[in-house]
Amino acid sequence: MVNLDNIAPWIKEIIEKGENEANINALNEQAWNNRRSNLGESYQAAFLAEELSTNLDYKKGIGQALKTQGYCLWRYSDYHSSMEKSSAALEIAQEMNDKKDEADILNSIGAVYMFLGDNDNRLKCNLKCLEIRKEIGDHLGYSGSLNNTGETYMEMGDFDKAIEYFETCVNYEKVEDSVKGWVYFNLGIIEDRKGNYQEVTPYLKKSIERSTAADDKTLTCETLFHLGINYGNLGELELQEATLTEGLELATRLGAKNEMQKMHLAFSNLYEQHGDFPKALEHFKTHSEIHKEVYNEQNASMIHNLKNQYEINSIRKEAEVIRLKNVELKKAFDEIESQKNIIEKKNKSISDSIQYAEKIQSSVLSYDAQWDQICKERFILFKPRDVVSGDFYWAHYVPEMDYAIWAVADCTGHGVPGAFMSMLGAALLNAIIVEGKEYQPDVILNQLRERIIRSLHQKGQSSQKDGMDISICVWDKSNNQLQYAGAYNSLWVISDYEKGLDDFIANEPTGKYINVIKADKQPVGPYLDREKPFTLRTFEVKKGDRVYAFSDGFVDQFGGPKGKKFMKSKLGELLFSCQSHTLPDQKEILDKAFVNWMNEGNCSQLDDVCVVGIEIE
């Protein structure tokens, strides 16, 4: 007897009519039809249908239940379990010569291979599914399989073969407008990847015609975005603006946030080309806000999926308990449930602790009031990879000396371990500079290294290499003299003249120079028993000079069209290009460039990022 507690009303209603083959068929049919609208209930129904079918030794019912479970598990990204269920379902469908089920199951298996990046096996599934759907006269399924096969060839880089299948699909007499819309869209994407931008436009326009006729607003919105980008590739900026405007209006009506953020980013790039920087920044800010919303919604969706998976596991557990009818096992399962609740509470406690750690770290970082005493024109671009950061920034003003002191540091690790080191580093800087009144950068770093080694008991432990890379600056504001010392992190000063320091980069269009002051090639921490005193560098600065200190997170970020590092050379070009802007605007420009670089390469943030810019007054 199936336990009917905690199941959806429609499932309960079907089961209560009686445990027989007709009701199992109804349960399986409804589970399959609901798979796109309510994944959790669909899986729940399929799981119970499998149990009922097993009790009656009803093979067809077992096969159809496994088919739905395979689909749902694919959607939950549990690819191994999905393949297991779908393979068992396929075996039953083939044994019973159920061609419709066989094709549907092959389609699901092909989707799993798609997400695993296994295009060879994906293609085998596509072709077999195509063959069966043609044989049984499943016209809608057949046209969809033609498009799926073309997409697989497209992802394999075999554009000629892909076009062959797309053209067969679009000329198939019973193909629906929605499928045609996707075919024309894919043909446009192929031409875009070939760099044939003139050929892209007609295909995308046809896609819009078909998707509009099919009332497929999602496809229309996606196509308008790509059409707008293509107009930009062709240099037709007015058409690009008009098309993106139409796409943004549709995306806004649909509430399609992924498309909205892409449109705003495209507008930002467009207005940047026009030289309309206020509009470019406005659209980039909107893009960033929507991106955060999408990120939060994705987290909520992940939590919802985890909840569904928990419910699925609960169904499995309860079914096993009932099947075994063993009180001792039930007690064991209850104990597991109790342990699970304890683990969940501990996980919540850990999560809450990390959030609280973020508040503590934020309080340790220097306040705006401290930076205001150093200078009014500045920016701090601080982007932790996780909730808390191994990078940190620090500042202190000494009024009796008119000294402005600041530091940018990159500690070993990121996340929680890095955050512990960053808080230790900030506390030790307070002890050395604020309490100990030591204002010479090289001496500060020597003392900082000694205290870190002593605090972490690192002497003689060659395997333990906790420490930090850091730049520290002391600006004597009364004499406009800057002192600097660094561990791996060099300092850049952009000025209208070359200062005769370690190195410089000249930029003729702006008439500016990046003066490079190199750091010592050793960390603040143990260094193979070869620690040397840090080097003091002293030089003059003047009003309008801009001083930049940064960790390696920005320049080491992978991205761009070729998935490569950003590099210092590119950062230098970026800083030269925005010297006509205020420092707060430079922060927005750098942030936008960093996000664009990651998006172009489809890369996630690899490390914490901290960049501080100061203008000499």
Coordinates of C-alpha atoms in Angstrom, one line a residue:
M1 CA 0.0 0.0 0.0
V2 CA 1.4 3.4 -1.0
N3 CA 1.8 6.1 1.7
L4 CA -0.3 9.1 0.5
D5 CA 1.0 11.6 3.0
N6 CA 2.7 14.7 1.6
I7 CA 1.9 14.1 -2.0
A8 CA 0.2 16.4 -4.6
P9 CA -3.6 16.3 -4.6
W10 CA -3.9 15.3 -8.3
I11 CA -1.5 12.3 -7.6
K12 CA -3.5 11.3 -4.5
E13 CA -6.8 11.6 -6.5
I14 CA -5.6 9.1 -9.2
I15 CA -4.1 6.6 -6.8
E16 CA -7.2 6.6 -4.6
K17 CA -9.3 5.4 -7.6
G18 CA -7.5 2.1 -7.3
E19 CA -4.2 0.4 -7.8
N20 CA -4.6 -1.0 -11.3
E21 CA -3.0 -0.7 -14.7
A22 CA -5.5 1.9 -16.0
N23 CA -4.8 4.3 -13.1
I24 CA -1.1 3.7 -13.4
N25 CA -1.3 4.7 -17.1
A26 CA -3.2 7.8 -16.1
L27 CA -0.6 8.6 -13.4
N28 CA 2.3 8.1 -15.9
E29 CA 0.6 10.2 -18.6
Q30 CA 0.0 13.1 -16.3
A31 CA 3.5 12.9 -14.8
W32 CA 5.0 13.1 -18.4
N33 CA 2.7 16.0 -19.4
N34 CA 3.5 17.9 -16.2
R35 CA 7.3 17.5 -16.5
R36 CA 7.9 21.0 -17.9
S37 CA 5.5 22.9 -15.5
N38 CA 6.2 21.1 -12.2
L39 CA 9.3 19.0 -12.1
G40 CA 9.0 18.0 -8.4
E41 CA 5.4 16.7 -8.7
S42 CA 6.2 15.0 -12.0
Y43 CA 9.1 13.1 -10.3
Q44 CA 7.0 12.3 -7.3
A45 CA 4.2 10.8 -9.5
A46 CA 6.7 8.8 -11.6
F47 CA 8.3 7.4 -8.5
L48 CA 5.0 6.2 -7.1
A49 CA 3.9 4.9 -10.5
E50 CA 7.1 2.8 -10.5
E51 CA 6.3 1.4 -7.1
L52 CA 2.7 0.6 -8.0
S53 CA 3.8 -1.0 -11.3
T54 CA 6.4 -3.1 -9.5
N55 CA 3.7 -4.4 -7.1
L56 CA 1.6 -5.5 -10.1
D57 CA 4.5 -6.7 -12.2
Y58 CA 3.3 -4.2 -14.9
K59 CA 6.4 -3.7 -17.1
K60 CA 4.9 -1.0 -19.3
G61 CA 4.1 1.1 -16.3
I62 CA 7.6 0.6 -14.9
G63 CA 9.2 1.7 -18.2
Q64 CA 7.1 4.9 -18.6
A65 CA 7.7 5.8 -14.9
L66 CA 11.5 5.4 -15.5
K67 CA 11.2 7.5 -18.7
T68 CA 9.8 10.4 -16.7
Q69 CA 12.3 10.0 -13.8
G70 CA 15.2 10.1 -16.3
Y71 CA 13.9 13.3 -17.8
C72 CA 13.4 14.9 -14.3
L73 CA 16.8 13.9 -13.1
W74 CA 18.4 15.4 -16.2
R75 CA 16.7 18.7 -15.4
Y76 CA 18.0 18.4 -11.8
S77 CA 21.5 18.0 -13.3
D78 CA 21.9 14.6 -11.8
Y79 CA 23.3 13.2 -15.1
H80 CA 24.5 9.9 -13.7
S81 CA 21.1 8.9 -12.2
S82 CA 19.3 10.3 -15.3
M83 CA 21.3 8.1 -17.6
E84 CA 20.7 5.1 -15.3
K85 CA 16.9 5.5 -15.3
S86 CA 16.7 6.4 -19.0
S87 CA 18.8 3.4 -20.0
A88 CA 16.5 1.1 -18.0
A89 CA 13.4 2.7 -19.6
L90 CA 15.0 2.4 -23.1
E91 CA 15.5 -1.4 -22.6
I92 CA 11.9 -1.9 -21.6
A93 CA 10.6 0.3 -24.5
Q94 CA 12.7 -1.7 -27.0
E95 CA 11.6 -5.0 -25.5
M96 CA 7.9 -3.9 -25.8
N97 CA 8.5 -2.4 -29.3
D98 CA 7.1 1.0 -28.1
K99 CA 8.7 3.2 -30.7
K100 CA 7.2 6.5 -29.4
D101 CA 8.6 5.9 -25.9
E102 CA 11.9 4.8 -27.4
A103 CA 12.3 8.1 -29.3
D104 CA 11.3 10.2 -26.3
I105 CA 13.9 8.4 -24.1
L106 CA 16.6 8.8 -26.7
N107 CA 15.8 12.5 -26.9
S108 CA 16.4 12.7 -23.1
I109 CA 19.6 10.8 -23.2
G110 CA 20.8 13.0 -26.0
A111 CA 20.1 16.0 -23.8
V112 CA 22.2 14.5 -21.0
Y113 CA 25.1 14.0 -23.5
M114 CA 24.7 17.7 -24.6
F115 CA 25.2 19.0 -21.0
L116 CA 28.2 16.6 -20.6
G117 CA 29.7 18.0 -23.8
D118 CA 29.8 14.5 -25.4
N119 CA 28.7 15.5 -28.9
D120 CA 29.6 12.1 -30.5
N121 CA 27.1 10.2 -28.3
R122 CA 24.6 13.0 -28.5
L123 CA 24.7 12.7 -32.3
K124 CA 24.1 9.0 -32.2
C125 CA 21.0 9.6 -30.0
N126 CA 19.8 12.4 -32.3
L127 CA 20.1 10.3 -35.5
K128 CA 18.3 7.2 -33.9
C129 CA 15.5 9.4 -32.5
L130 CA 15.2 11.0 -35.9
E131 CA 14.9 7.7 -37.7
I132 CA 12.2 6.4 -35.3
R133 CA 10.1 9.5 -35.4
K134 CA 10.1 9.5 -39.2
E135 CA 9.2 5.8 -39.2
I136 CA 6.2 6.3 -36.9
G137 CA 5.0 9.5 -38.5
D138 CA 5.6 11.7 -35.5
H139 CA 5.7 14.9 -37.6
L140 CA 6.2 17.4 -34.7
G141 CA 8.9 15.2 -33.1
Y142 CA 10.6 14.6 -36.5
S143 CA 11.0 18.2 -37.3
G144 CA 12.3 18.9 -33.8
S145 CA 14.8 16.1 -34.2
L146 CA 16.0 17.5 -37.5
N147 CA 16.7 20.8 -35.7
N148 CA 18.4 19.0 -32.7
T149 CA 20.6 17.1 -35.1
G150 CA 21.6 20.3 -36.9
E151 CA 22.4 21.9 -33.5
T152 CA 24.7 19.0 -32.6
Y153 CA 26.6 19.2 -35.9
M154 CA 26.8 23.0 -35.3
E155 CA 28.4 22.5 -31.9
M156 CA 30.8 20.0 -33.4
G157 CA 31.9 22.7 -35.9
D158 CA 30.6 20.8 -39.0
F159 CA 28.6 23.7 -40.4
D160 CA 28.0 22.1 -43.8
K161 CA 26.3 19.1 -42.2
A162 CA 24.4 21.3 -39.8
I163 CA 23.0 23.5 -42.6
E164 CA 21.9 20.3 -44.5
Y165 CA 19.7 19.3 -41.5
F166 CA 18.4 22.8 -40.9
E167 CA 17.4 23.2 -44.6
T168 CA 15.7 19.8 -44.5
C169 CA 13.8 20.8 -41.4
V170 CA 12.7 24.2 -42.7
N171 CA 11.5 22.6 -46.0
Y172 CA 9.6 19.8 -44.2
E173 CA 6.0 20.2 -45.1
K174 CA 4.6 19.7 -41.6
V175 CA 7.1 21.7 -39.7
E176 CA 5.6 24.3 -37.3
D177 CA 6.5 28.0 -37.2
S178 CA 8.1 27.7 -33.7
V179 CA 10.6 25.0 -35.0
K180 CA 11.2 27.1 -38.2
G181 CA 12.0 30.1 -36.0
W182 CA 14.8 28.1 -34.2
V183 CA 16.2 26.8 -37.5
Y184 CA 16.6 30.3 -38.9
F185 CA 18.1 31.4 -35.6
N186 CA 20.6 28.6 -35.7
L187 CA 21.5 29.4 -39.4
G188 CA 22.1 33.0 -38.4
I189 CA 24.4 31.8 -35.5
I190 CA 26.4 29.7 -38.0
E191 CA 27.0 32.7 -40.3
D192 CA 28.0 34.8 -37.3
R193 CA 30.5 32.2 -36.2
K194 CA 31.9 32.2 -39.8
G195 CA 32.2 36.0 -39.6
N196 CA 29.7 36.4 -42.5
Y197 CA 27.8 39.3 -40.8
Q198 CA 26.0 40.3 -44.0
E199 CA 24.5 36.8 -44.2
V200 CA 23.4 36.8 -40.5
T201 CA 20.7 39.5 -40.9
P202 CA 18.3 37.8 -43.3
Y203 CA 18.2 34.6 -41.2
L204 CA 17.6 36.4 -38.0
K205 CA 14.8 38.5 -39.6
K206 CA 13.2 35.2 -40.8
S207 CA 13.5 33.8 -37.3
I208 CA 11.6 36.9 -35.9
E209 CA 8.9 36.4 -38.6
R210 CA 8.3 32.8 -37.6
S211 CA 8.6 33.2 -33.9
T212 CA 6.2 36.1 -34.0
A213 CA 3.7 33.9 -36.0
A214 CA 4.1 31.2 -33.4
D215 CA 3.8 33.7 -30.5
D216 CA 7.2 32.5 -29.2
K217 CA 8.2 35.7 -27.5
T218 CA 11.2 34.2 -25.8
L219 CA 12.8 33.3 -29.2
T220 CA 11.8 36.7 -30.6
C221 CA 13.6 38.4 -27.7
E222 CA 16.7 36.3 -28.0
T223 CA 16.8 36.9 -31.8
L224 CA 16.4 40.7 -31.5
F225 CA 19.4 40.7 -29.2
H226 CA 21.6 38.8 -31.7
L227 CA 20.3 41.0 -34.6
G228 CA 21.2 44.1 -32.7
I229 CA 24.7 42.8 -32.0
N230 CA 25.1 41.9 -35.7
Y231 CA 24.1 45.4 -36.8
G232 CA 26.9 46.6 -34.5
N233 CA 29.3 44.2 -36.2
L234 CA 28.3 45.7 -39.5
G235 CA 28.8 49.3 -38.2
E236 CA 25.1 50.1 -38.6
L237 CA 24.8 51.7 -35.2
E238 CA 21.4 53.4 -35.7
L239 CA 19.8 50.1 -36.7
Q240 CA 21.6 48.5 -33.7
E241 CA 20.1 51.0 -31.3
A242 CA 16.6 50.6 -32.8
T243 CA 16.8 46.8 -32.6
L244 CA 18.2 46.7 -29.1
T245 CA 15.5 49.1 -28.0
E246 CA 12.8 46.9 -29.4
G247 CA 14.4 43.8 -27.8
L248 CA 14.8 45.6 -24.4
E249 CA 11.1 46.6 -24.5
L250 CA 10.0 43.0 -25.2
A251 CA 12.4 41.6 -22.6
T252 CA 11.0 44.1 -20.0
R253 CA 7.4 43.1 -20.8
L254 CA 8.3 39.4 -20.5
G255 CA 10.3 40.0 -17.3
A256 CA 13.1 38.1 -19.1
K257 CA 16.0 39.3 -16.8
N258 CA 18.8 37.4 -18.6
E259 CA 17.9 39.1 -21.8
M260 CA 17.4 42.5 -20.1
Q261 CA 20.9 42.4 -18.6
K262 CA 22.4 41.4 -22.0
M263 CA 20.6 44.2 -23.7
H264 CA 21.7 46.8 -21.2
L265 CA 25.3 45.6 -21.5
A266 CA 25.1 45.9 -25.3
F267 CA 23.6 49.4 -25.0
S268 CA 26.5 50.3 -22.6
N269 CA 29.1 49.2 -25.2
L270 CA 27.1 51.0 -28.0
Y271 CA 27.0 54.3 -26.2
E272 CA 30.7 53.9 -25.2
Q273 CA 31.5 53.7 -29.0
H274 CA 29.4 56.9 -29.5
G275 CA 31.4 58.6 -26.8
D276 CA 28.3 59.1 -24.7
F277 CA 29.9 57.9 -21.4
P278 CA 27.1 59.0 -19.0
K279 CA 24.5 56.8 -20.9
A280 CA 27.1 54.0 -21.2
L281 CA 27.6 54.1 -17.4
E282 CA 23.9 54.3 -16.8
H283 CA 23.2 51.2 -18.8
F284 CA 26.1 49.4 -17.3
K285 CA 24.8 50.1 -13.8
T286 CA 21.4 48.8 -14.7
H287 CA 23.1 45.7 -16.2
S288 CA 24.9 45.2 -12.9
E289 CA 21.8 45.6 -10.8
I290 CA 19.8 43.1 -12.9
H291 CA 22.8 40.7 -12.9
K292 CA 22.7 40.7 -9.1
E293 CA 19.0 40.1 -9.2
V294 CA 19.5 37.1 -11.6
Y295 CA 22.3 35.8 -9.4
N296 CA 20.0 35.9 -6.3
E297 CA 17.1 34.3 -8.2
Q298 CA 19.5 31.5 -9.4
N299 CA 20.5 30.9 -5.8
A300 CA 16.8 30.8 -4.8
S301 CA 16.2 28.3 -7.7
M302 CA 19.1 26.2 -6.5
I303 CA 17.5 26.1 -3.0
H304 CA 14.2 25.2 -4.6
N305 CA 15.8 22.4 -6.5
L306 CA 17.6 21.2 -3.4
K307 CA 14.2 21.2 -1.6
N308 CA 12.7 19.1 -4.5
Q309 CA 15.6 16.7 -4.3
Y310 CA 15.1 16.4 -0.6
E311 CA 11.5 15.6 -1.2
I312 CA 12.5 13.0 -3.8
N313 CA 14.9 11.4 -1.3
S314 CA 12.1 11.5 1.3
I315 CA 9.8 9.6 -1.1
R316 CA 12.5 7.0 -1.8
K317 CA 13.2 6.6 2.0
E318 CA 9.5 6.2 2.9
A319 CA 8.9 3.8 0.1
E320 CA 11.8 1.7 1.2
V321 CA 10.5 1.7 4.8
I322 CA 7.0 0.6 3.7
R323 CA 8.3 -2.1 1.4
L324 CA 10.6 -3.6 4.0
K325 CA 8.0 -3.3 6.8
N326 CA 10.8 -3.4 9.4
V327 CA 10.5 -1.3 12.5
E328 CA 14.2 -1.4 13.2
L329 CA 15.0 -0.1 9.7
K330 CA 12.4 2.7 10.3
K331 CA 14.2 3.6 13.5
A332 CA 17.4 3.7 11.5
F333 CA 15.9 5.9 8.9
D334 CA 14.5 8.2 11.6
E335 CA 18.0 8.4 13.1
I336 CA 19.4 9.3 9.6
E337 CA 16.7 12.0 9.4
S338 CA 17.7 13.3 12.8
Q339 CA 21.3 13.4 11.8
K340 CA 20.3 15.1 8.6
N341 CA 18.5 17.8 10.6
I342 CA 21.6 18.2 12.8
I343 CA 23.8 18.6 9.7
E344 CA 21.3 21.1 8.2
K345 CA 21.4 23.2 11.4
K346 CA 25.2 23.0 11.5
N347 CA 25.3 24.1 7.8
K348 CA 23.0 27.0 8.6
S349 CA 25.2 27.9 11.6
I350 CA 28.3 27.8 9.3
S351 CA 26.5 29.9 6.7
D352 CA 25.4 32.4 9.4
S353 CA 28.9 32.5 10.7
I354 CA 30.4 33.3 7.3
Q355 CA 27.8 36.1 6.8
Y356 CA 28.8 37.4 10.3
A357 CA 32.5 37.1 9.3
E358 CA 31.8 39.3 6.3
K359 CA 30.4 42.0 8.7
I360 CA 33.4 41.7 10.9
Q361 CA 35.8 41.9 7.9
S362 CA 33.9 45.0 6.6
S363 CA 34.3 46.7 10.0
V364 CA 38.0 46.0 9.9
L365 CA 38.4 47.6 6.5
S366 CA 39.1 51.4 6.7
Y367 CA 36.0 53.7 6.7
D368 CA 35.3 56.5 4.2
A369 CA 36.1 59.0 7.0
Q370 CA 39.7 57.7 7.2
W371 CA 40.1 57.8 3.4
D372 CA 38.6 61.4 3.3
Q373 CA 41.5 62.5 5.5
I374 CA 43.9 61.1 2.9
C375 CA 42.3 62.6 -0.2
K376 CA 38.9 63.4 -1.6
E377 CA 39.5 62.1 -5.2
R378 CA 39.9 58.3 -5.0
F379 CA 38.3 54.9 -5.7
I380 CA 38.3 51.5 -4.1
L381 CA 37.3 48.6 -6.4
F382 CA 36.8 45.7 -4.0
K383 CA 35.3 42.4 -5.4
P384 CA 35.7 39.4 -3.1
R385 CA 35.4 36.0 -5.0
D386 CA 33.4 34.6 -2.1
V387 CA 31.4 36.2 0.7
V388 CA 34.6 37.1 2.5
S389 CA 38.0 38.0 1.0
G390 CA 41.7 37.3 1.3
D391 CA 42.4 40.8 -0.2
F392 CA 42.1 43.8 2.0
Y393 CA 42.8 47.6 1.9
W394 CA 43.9 49.7 4.9
A395 CA 44.4 53.4 5.6
H396 CA 45.5 55.8 8.4
Y397 CA 46.1 59.5 8.6
V398 CA 48.7 61.0 11.0
P399 CA 47.6 64.7 11.5
E400 CA 50.7 65.8 13.5
M401 CA 53.0 64.7 10.6
D402 CA 50.5 65.3 7.8
Y403 CA 51.2 61.7 6.6
A404 CA 48.7 59.7 4.6
I405 CA 49.3 56.0 4.8
W406 CA 47.5 53.3 2.8
A407 CA 48.0 49.6 1.9
V408 CA 46.6 47.1 -0.5
A409 CA 47.2 43.4 0.4
D410 CA 46.6 40.0 -1.1
C411 CA 46.7 37.2 1.6
T412 CA 47.3 33.5 1.1
G413 CA 44.0 31.9 0.0
H414 CA 40.6 33.4 -0.4
G415 CA 37.2 32.8 1.2
V416 CA 37.3 32.1 5.0
P417 CA 41.0 31.1 5.2
G418 CA 42.1 34.3 3.3
A419 CA 39.7 36.4 5.5
F420 CA 41.4 35.2 8.7
M421 CA 44.8 36.2 7.3
S422 CA 43.4 39.6 6.1
M423 CA 42.1 40.4 9.6
L424 CA 45.4 39.4 11.1
G425 CA 47.2 41.6 8.6
A426 CA 44.9 44.6 9.3
A427 CA 45.3 44.1 13.1
L428 CA 49.1 43.9 12.8
L429 CA 49.2 47.1 10.7
N430 CA 47.2 48.9 13.4
A431 CA 49.7 47.6 16.0
I432 CA 52.8 48.7 14.1
I433 CA 51.6 52.0 12.6
V434 CA 48.7 53.4 14.8
E435 CA 50.0 52.1 18.2
G436 CA 53.7 51.7 17.4
K437 CA 53.9 55.0 15.4
E438 CA 56.2 53.4 12.8
Y439 CA 55.8 55.4 9.5
Q440 CA 58.6 54.1 7.2
P441 CA 57.2 51.5 4.7
D442 CA 60.2 49.1 4.6
V443 CA 60.4 49.0 8.3
I444 CA 56.7 48.4 8.6
L445 CA 56.9 45.4 6.2
N446 CA 59.9 44.0 8.1
Q447 CA 58.0 44.2 11.4
L448 CA 54.8 42.9 9.7
R449 CA 56.7 39.8 8.4
E450 CA 58.3 39.1 11.8
R451 CA 55.0 39.4 13.6
I452 CA 53.2 37.1 11.1
I453 CA 55.9 34.4 11.4
R454 CA 55.7 34.7 15.2
S455 CA 51.9 34.7 15.3
L456 CA 51.6 31.6 13.1
H457 CA 54.6 29.8 14.6
Q458 CA 56.1 29.4 11.1
K459 CA 59.8 29.3 11.9
G460 CA 61.2 26.0 10.7
Q461 CA 58.0 24.9 9.1
S462 CA 58.9 25.0 5.4
S463 CA 55.6 23.5 4.4
Q464 CA 53.6 26.3 5.9
K465 CA 53.8 29.4 3.7
D466 CA 50.9 31.7 5.0
G467 CA 51.6 35.4 4.4
M468 CA 50.7 38.1 2.0
D469 CA 51.7 40.2 -1.0
I470 CA 51.3 43.9 -0.2
S471 CA 51.9 47.5 -1.3
I472 CA 52.3 50.2 1.4
C473 CA 52.5 53.9 0.7
V474 CA 53.3 56.9 3.0
W475 CA 52.6 60.2 1.4
D476 CA 54.1 63.3 3.1
K477 CA 51.4 65.7 2.1
S478 CA 53.4 68.8 3.3
N479 CA 56.3 68.1 1.0
N480 CA 54.5 66.0 -1.7
Q481 CA 57.0 63.1 -1.2
L482 CA 55.9 59.5 -1.5
Q483 CA 57.6 56.6 0.2
Y484 CA 56.8 53.0 -0.9
A485 CA 57.7 49.4 -0.1
G486 CA 56.2 46.3 -1.6
A487 CA 56.1 42.5 -1.5
Y488 CA 55.4 41.3 -5.0
N489 CA 52.8 44.0 -5.6
S490 CA 54.3 46.9 -7.6
L491 CA 53.0 50.4 -7.6
W492 CA 51.9 52.5 -10.6
V493 CA 52.0 56.3 -10.7
I494 CA 50.4 58.0 -13.8
S495 CA 51.8 61.4 -14.5
D496 CA 52.5 63.7 -17.4
Y497 CA 56.2 63.1 -17.1
E498 CA 58.7 60.2 -16.6
K499 CA 60.0 60.2 -13.1
G500 CA 63.2 58.1 -13.7
L501 CA 62.1 55.2 -11.6
D502 CA 62.3 51.4 -12.3
D503 CA 60.3 51.4 -15.5
F504 CA 57.8 53.4 -17.4
I505 CA 55.1 53.0 -20.1
A506 CA 54.4 56.0 -22.4
N507 CA 51.1 56.8 -24.1
E508 CA 51.4 59.4 -26.9
P509 CA 47.6 60.1 -27.4
T510 CA 47.2 61.1 -23.7
G511 CA 50.8 62.4 -23.1
K512 CA 50.8 60.4 -19.9
Y513 CA 53.3 58.0 -18.4
I514 CA 52.8 55.0 -16.1
N515 CA 55.8 55.1 -13.8
V516 CA 56.4 51.6 -12.4
I517 CA 57.9 51.2 -9.0
K518 CA 58.8 47.5 -8.6
A519 CA 58.2 45.5 -5.4
D520 CA 60.6 43.1 -3.8
K521 CA 60.2 39.6 -5.1
Q522 CA 59.4 38.0 -1.7
P523 CA 56.2 37.8 0.4
V524 CA 55.5 39.1 3.8
G525 CA 55.9 35.7 5.4
P526 CA 58.5 32.9 5.4
Y527 CA 60.4 32.6 2.1
L528 CA 62.6 29.5 1.9
D529 CA 64.8 30.8 4.7
R530 CA 66.0 33.6 2.4
E531 CA 64.1 36.6 3.8
K532 CA 65.8 39.9 3.0
P533 CA 65.0 43.4 4.4
F534 CA 62.4 45.1 2.3
T535 CA 63.5 48.0 0.0
L536 CA 62.4 51.6 0.6
R537 CA 61.7 53.7 -2.4
T538 CA 61.3 57.5 -2.1
F539 CA 60.2 59.9 -4.9
E540 CA 58.5 63.2 -5.6
V541 CA 54.8 63.5 -6.6
K542 CA 52.9 66.5 -7.7
K543 CA 49.3 67.6 -7.9
G544 CA 47.3 65.6 -10.4
D545 CA 49.5 62.5 -10.2
R546 CA 47.4 59.4 -9.8
V547 CA 48.7 56.4 -7.7
Y548 CA 47.4 52.9 -8.3
A549 CA 47.9 49.9 -6.1
F550 CA 46.3 46.5 -6.8
S551 CA 46.3 42.8 -6.1
D552 CA 46.8 40.3 -8.8
G553 CA 43.1 39.3 -9.0
F554 CA 42.2 41.8 -11.8
V555 CA 45.2 41.1 -14.1
D556 CA 45.1 37.3 -13.6
Q557 CA 41.4 36.9 -14.4
F558 CA 40.7 34.6 -17.4
G559 CA 38.2 35.7 -20.0
G560 CA 37.9 37.6 -23.3
P561 CA 37.2 35.9 -26.7
K562 CA 40.2 33.5 -26.3
G563 CA 39.9 32.7 -22.6
K564 CA 43.2 34.3 -21.7
K565 CA 44.4 36.4 -18.7
F566 CA 43.6 40.1 -18.6
M567 CA 47.3 40.9 -18.0
K568 CA 49.0 44.1 -16.8
S569 CA 49.5 45.5 -20.3
K570 CA 45.8 45.6 -20.9
L571 CA 45.2 47.2 -17.5
G572 CA 47.7 49.8 -18.4
E573 CA 45.9 50.5 -21.7
L574 CA 42.6 50.7 -19.8
L575 CA 43.9 53.2 -17.3
F576 CA 45.4 55.4 -20.0
S577 CA 42.0 55.4 -21.8
C578 CA 40.1 56.7 -18.8
Q579 CA 42.5 59.4 -17.5
S580 CA 40.1 62.1 -18.6
H581 CA 37.6 60.7 -16.1
T582 CA 37.3 61.3 -12.4
L583 CA 38.5 58.5 -10.2
P584 CA 34.9 57.4 -9.1
D585 CA 34.1 57.1 -12.8
Q586 CA 37.3 55.1 -13.4
K587 CA 36.0 52.6 -10.8
E588 CA 32.8 52.0 -12.9
I589 CA 34.9 51.7 -16.1
L590 CA 37.3 49.2 -14.5
D591 CA 34.4 47.2 -13.0
K592 CA 32.6 47.1 -16.4
A593 CA 35.8 46.0 -18.2
F594 CA 36.3 43.2 -15.6
V595 CA 32.7 42.0 -16.0
N596 CA 32.8 42.2 -19.8
W597 CA 36.1 40.2 -19.8
M598 CA 34.6 37.4 -17.8
N599 CA 31.4 37.3 -19.8
E600 CA 33.2 37.2 -23.1
G601 CA 35.1 34.2 -22.0
N602 CA 32.2 32.6 -20.2
C603 CA 34.5 32.5 -17.1
S604 CA 33.7 32.9 -13.4
Q605 CA 35.7 35.1 -11.0
L606 CA 38.9 33.2 -10.0
D607 CA 40.3 35.3 -7.2
D608 CA 39.6 38.3 -5.0
V609 CA 40.1 41.7 -6.6
C610 CA 41.2 44.9 -5.0
V611 CA 42.3 48.1 -6.9
V612 CA 42.8 51.4 -5.1
G613 CA 43.3 54.7 -7.0
I614 CA 44.5 57.9 -5.3
E615 CA 44.9 61.4 -6.8
I616 CA 47.6 63.7 -5.4
E617 CA 46.1 67.0 -4.2

